[in-house]
mmCIF file of C-alpha atoms in Angstrom:
data_model
loop_
_atom_site.group_PDB
_atom_site.id
_atom_site.type_symbol
_atom_site.label_atom_id
_atom_site.label_comp_id
_atom_site.label_asym_id
_atom_site.label_seq_id
_atom_site.Cartn_x
_atom_site.Cartn_y
_atom_site.Cartn_z
ATOM 1 C CA MET E 264 0.000 0.000 0.000
ATOM 2 C CA ASP E 265 1.485 3.397 -0.967
ATOM 3 C CA GLY E 266 -0.525 5.729 1.360
ATOM 4 C CA LEU E 267 -2.635 7.179 -1.451
ATOM 5 C CA PHE E 268 -6.352 6.522 -1.568
ATOM 6 C CA TYR E 269 -9.022 7.386 -4.090
ATOM 7 C CA THR E 270 -12.568 8.555 -3.540
ATOM 8 C CA ASP E 271 -15.476 7.493 -5.685
ATOM 9 C CA ALA E 272 -14.880 10.524 -7.898
ATOM 10 C CA GLY E 273 -11.288 9.476 -8.481
ATOM 11 C CA GLN E 274 -9.730 12.198 -6.297
ATOM 12 C CA GLU E 275 -6.352 11.345 -4.927
ATOM 13 C CA ILE E 276 -6.028 11.753 -1.191
ATOM 14 C CA GLY E 277 -3.198 10.822 1.024
ATOM 15 C CA GLU E 278 -0.660 13.621 0.995
ATOM 16 C CA GLU E 279 -2.777 15.642 3.438
ATOM 17 C CA LEU E 280 -3.074 12.622 5.743
ATOM 18 C CA GLY E 281 0.619 12.556 6.366
ATOM 19 C CA GLU E 282 3.084 11.090 3.926
ATOM 20 C CA GLY E 283 4.699 7.923 5.111
ATOM 21 C CA MET E 284 1.708 6.478 6.924
ATOM 22 C CA GLU E 285 2.163 3.351 4.851
ATOM 23 C CA LEU E 286 1.710 0.151 6.748
ATOM 24 C CA ASP E 287 4.997 -1.182 5.362
ATOM 25 C CA ARG E 288 7.062 0.885 7.797
ATOM 26 C CA TYR E 289 5.758 -1.234 10.678
ATOM 27 C CA ALA E 290 6.712 -4.503 8.995
ATOM 28 C CA GLY E 291 10.116 -4.860 10.686
ATOM 29 C CA VAL E 292 8.892 -4.245 14.223
ATOM 30 C CA GLU E 293 8.798 -7.490 16.184
ATOM 31 C CA ASP E 294 6.203 -6.417 18.749
ATOM 32 C CA ASP E 295 3.577 -5.750 16.124
ATOM 33 C CA THR E 296 0.603 -7.964 16.473
ATOM 34 C CA GLU E 297 -2.405 -8.265 14.270
ATOM 35 C CA ASP E 298 -4.406 -6.127 16.691
ATOM 36 C CA GLU E 299 -1.913 -3.274 16.446
ATOM 37 C CA ILE E 300 -1.899 -3.479 12.654
ATOM 38 C CA GLU E 301 -5.687 -3.410 12.665
ATOM 39 C CA GLU E 302 -5.581 -0.343 14.960
ATOM 40 C CA ILE E 303 -3.184 1.385 12.597
ATOM 41 C CA GLU E 304 -5.370 0.501 9.608
ATOM 42 C CA GLU E 305 -8.472 1.655 11.506
ATOM 43 C CA ASP E 306 -6.766 4.933 12.467
ATOM 44 C CA HIS E 307 -5.728 5.437 8.861
ATOM 45 C CA ASP E 308 -9.255 4.670 7.645
ATOM 46 C CA LEU E 309 -10.692 7.156 10.158
ATOM 47 C CA ARG E 310 -8.326 9.840 8.881
ATOM 48 C CA VAL E 311 -9.365 9.169 5.282
ATOM 49 C CA LEU E 312 -13.021 9.237 6.279
ATOM 50 C CA ALA E 313 -12.506 12.502 8.198
ATOM 51 C CA HIS E 314 -10.809 14.020 5.157
ATOM 52 C CA ILE E 315 -13.643 12.940 2.847
ATOM 53 C CA LEU E 316 -16.240 14.314 5.269
ATOM 54 C CA ALA E 317 -14.335 17.606 5.464
ATOM 55 C CA GLN E 318 -14.376 17.855 1.658
ATOM 56 C CA TYR E 319 -18.124 17.168 1.525
ATOM 57 C CA HIS E 320 -18.708 19.686 4.298
ATOM 58 C CA THR E 321 -16.729 22.331 2.368
ATOM 59 C CA GLN E 322 -18.680 21.616 -0.808
ATOM 60 C CA LEU E 323 -22.004 21.657 1.042
ATOM 61 C CA THR E 324 -21.118 24.980 2.679
ATOM 62 C CA ALA E 325 -20.206 26.471 -0.712
ATOM 63 C CA ILE E 326 -23.466 25.249 -2.254
ATOM 64 C CA SER E 327 -25.471 26.562 0.707
ATOM 65 C CA THR E 328 -23.790 29.963 0.495
ATOM 66 C CA ALA E 329 -24.389 30.188 -3.256
ATOM 67 C CA SER E 330 -28.024 29.138 -2.800
ATOM 68 C CA LEU E 331 -28.536 31.783 -0.127
ATOM 69 C CA GLU E 332 -27.033 34.480 -2.355
ATOM 70 C CA VAL E 333 -29.283 33.484 -5.257
ATOM 71 C CA PHE E 334 -32.324 33.450 -2.973
ATOM 72 C CA GLN E 335 -31.500 36.884 -1.530
ATOM 73 C CA GLU E 336 -31.017 38.326 -5.016
ATOM 74 C CA PHE E 337 -34.350 36.838 -6.081
ATOM 75 C CA ILE E 338 -36.102 38.352 -3.077
ATOM 76 C CA CYS E 339 -34.493 41.761 -3.685
ATOM 77 C CA SER E 340 -35.429 41.729 -7.362
ATOM 78 C CA THR E 341 -39.062 40.852 -6.666
ATOM 79 C CA GLU E 342 -39.615 43.417 -3.908
ATOM 80 C CA ARG E 343 -41.261 46.613 -5.061
ATOM 81 C CA ALA E 344 -39.428 49.762 -4.293
ATOM 82 C CA LYS E 345 -41.177 52.045 -1.864
ATOM 83 C CA PRO E 346 -42.725 54.906 -3.789
ATOM 84 C CA ILE E 347 -41.135 58.304 -3.435
ATOM 85 C CA PRO E 348 -43.649 61.151 -3.191
ATOM 86 C CA TYR E 349 -43.495 63.314 -6.307
ATOM 87 C CA HIS E 350 -45.557 66.333 -5.311
ATOM 88 C CA THR E 351 -43.807 67.642 -2.214
ATOM 89 C CA SER E 352 -44.171 71.413 -2.509
ATOM 90 C CA ILE E 353 -45.236 73.217 0.644
ATOM 91 C CA LEU E 354 -47.790 75.229 -1.320
ATOM 92 C CA SER E 355 -50.642 72.936 -2.352
ATOM 93 C CA GLY E 356 -53.032 73.708 -5.196
ATOM 94 C CA GLU E 357 -55.734 74.684 -2.714
ATOM 95 C CA GLY E 358 -53.250 76.993 -0.966
ATOM 96 C CA TRP E 359 -52.284 78.604 -4.282
ATOM 97 C CA VAL E 360 -55.943 79.217 -5.208
ATOM 98 C CA SER E 361 -56.527 80.700 -1.761
ATOM 99 C CA GLU E 362 -53.531 83.007 -2.309
ATOM 100 C CA LEU E 363 -54.983 84.103 -5.658
ATOM 101 C CA LEU E 364 -58.384 84.843 -4.137
ATOM 102 C CA ASN E 365 -57.019 86.673 -1.098
ATOM 103 C CA GLY E 366 -54.069 88.399 -2.740
ATOM 104 C CA HIS E 367 -53.749 91.321 -5.126
ATOM 105 C CA PRO E 368 -56.858 91.599 -7.383
ATOM 106 C CA GLU E 369 -54.807 91.556 -10.592
ATOM 107 C CA ARG E 370 -52.911 88.409 -9.658
ATOM 108 C CA ILE E 371 -55.895 86.083 -10.145
ATOM 109 C CA TRP E 372 -56.568 87.722 -13.507
ATOM 110 C CA THR E 373 -52.926 87.148 -14.557
ATOM 111 C CA GLU E 374 -52.987 83.452 -13.627
ATOM 112 C CA LEU E 375 -56.578 82.400 -14.424
ATOM 113 C CA ALA E 376 -57.696 85.148 -16.874
ATOM 114 C CA VAL E 377 -60.704 86.093 -14.706
ATOM 115 C CA HIS E 378 -61.194 88.607 -11.934
ATOM 116 C CA LYS E 379 -62.112 87.499 -8.437
ATOM 117 C CA HIS E 380 -65.829 88.380 -8.797
ATOM 118 C CA VAL E 381 -66.042 86.427 -12.094
ATOM 119 C CA PHE E 382 -64.333 83.418 -10.521
ATOM 120 C CA LYS E 383 -66.838 83.478 -7.638
ATOM 121 C CA HIS E 384 -69.755 83.845 -10.079
ATOM 122 C CA LEU E 385 -68.506 80.814 -12.083
ATOM 123 C CA LEU E 386 -68.210 78.872 -8.842
ATOM 124 C CA ASP E 387 -71.809 79.725 -7.905
ATOM 125 C CA GLU E 388 -73.012 78.603 -11.347
ATOM 126 C CA LEU E 389 -71.236 75.279 -10.936
ATOM 127 C CA TRP E 390 -72.930 74.775 -7.570
ATOM 128 C CA LYS E 391 -76.285 75.529 -9.213
ATOM 129 C CA HIS E 392 -75.584 72.854 -11.854
ATOM 130 C CA ASP E 393 -75.008 70.269 -9.109
ATOM 131 C CA ARG E 394 -71.230 70.224 -9.357
ATOM 132 C CA THR E 395 -69.608 69.358 -6.027
ATOM 133 C CA ASP E 396 -66.248 68.825 -4.399
ATOM 134 C CA SER E 397 -64.637 65.547 -5.260
ATOM 135 C CA LYS E 398 -63.197 63.283 -2.594
ATOM 136 C CA HIS E 399 -59.821 65.076 -2.571
ATOM 137 C CA VAL E 400 -60.235 68.239 -4.673
ATOM 138 C CA THR E 401 -62.563 71.127 -3.856
ATOM 139 C CA LEU E 402 -64.791 72.585 -6.563
ATOM 140 C CA GLN E 403 -62.870 75.849 -6.239
ATOM 141 C CA GLU E 404 -59.589 74.086 -7.060
ATOM 142 C CA GLN E 405 -61.204 72.110 -9.893
ATOM 143 C CA LEU E 406 -62.344 75.368 -11.511
ATOM 144 C CA ALA E 407 -58.883 76.892 -11.038
ATOM 145 C CA ILE E 408 -57.284 73.814 -12.667
ATOM 146 C CA PHE E 409 -59.616 74.134 -15.650
ATOM 147 C CA LEU E 410 -59.026 77.887 -16.079
ATOM 148 C CA TYR E 411 -55.262 77.600 -15.572
ATOM 149 C CA THR E 412 -55.080 74.865 -18.220
ATOM 150 C CA CYS E 413 -57.099 76.958 -20.685
ATOM 151 C CA VAL E 414 -55.009 80.094 -20.099
ATOM 152 C CA THR E 415 -51.549 78.522 -20.137
ATOM 153 C CA GLY E 416 -52.041 75.606 -22.525
ATOM 154 C CA LEU E 417 -49.628 73.594 -20.413
ATOM 155 C CA SER E 418 -49.537 69.821 -20.378
ATOM 156 C CA ILE E 419 -51.305 67.830 -17.693
ATOM 157 C CA ARG E 420 -47.939 67.071 -16.120
ATOM 158 C CA HIS E 421 -47.066 70.776 -15.807
ATOM 159 C CA VAL E 422 -50.494 71.691 -14.460
ATOM 160 C CA GLY E 423 -50.191 68.812 -11.988
ATOM 161 C CA GLU E 424 -46.902 70.254 -10.797
ATOM 162 C CA ARG E 425 -48.499 73.694 -10.283
ATOM 163 C CA PHE E 426 -51.418 72.254 -8.292
ATOM 164 C CA GLN E 427 -49.449 69.412 -6.649
ATOM 165 C CA ARG E 428 -51.860 66.812 -7.998
ATOM 166 C CA SER E 429 -51.413 63.573 -9.924
ATOM 167 C CA ASN E 430 -51.820 63.462 -13.689
ATOM 168 C CA SER E 431 -54.995 61.412 -13.340
ATOM 169 C CA THR E 432 -56.555 63.984 -10.999
ATOM 170 C CA ILE E 433 -55.749 66.814 -13.402
ATOM 171 C CA SER E 434 -57.091 64.885 -16.388
ATOM 172 C CA LYS E 435 -60.396 64.378 -14.545
ATOM 173 C CA CYS E 436 -60.769 68.087 -13.734
ATOM 174 C CA VAL E 437 -60.104 69.571 -17.168
ATOM 175 C CA PRO E 438 -62.532 67.854 -19.613
ATOM 176 C CA GLN E 439 -65.634 67.943 -17.412
ATOM 177 C CA TYR E 440 -65.812 71.753 -17.548
ATOM 178 C CA TYR E 441 -65.532 72.034 -21.322
ATOM 179 C CA PHE E 442 -69.097 70.781 -21.597
ATOM 180 C CA VAL E 443 -70.382 73.216 -18.986
ATOM 181 C CA TYR E 444 -68.983 76.271 -20.775
ATOM 182 C CA CYS E 445 -69.319 75.244 -24.402
#
């Protein structure tokens, strides 16, 4: 026996177990009995088994680590990112309309192309035609959104930025008043 052993996969082991552990070196010793030789062989077999188990443990650890990394990447890729608020201005659309109504009389005319008394008259007419506040937007702000869009010709996105409202909210406010005034 030369001290080298092979696993099922054909890997050569033996150098790590300690070169020279061959059983031949005990051949010249007179006190050796069969029991001692069996102990030596058993010790050698235990070392080989321990080495094989260590290799399997290393491979299993590597596979486990790789599996965990793949799983974590999968989880991260499937999680939705938390939304970041887009409209974060301190001055809301309702606040801006309030500023226009309570500020300099020419300011509302510059922004909405109507004077304060005309804006209030239009608001009263809308109330008479059973128009009401929506869940999140007052009728006053809805009218201002419509007038601002007509005066500026800006896109829904730009009007939404002015009033701090979503594109869908702006798109609901603008068309409904065309029919009232046309």
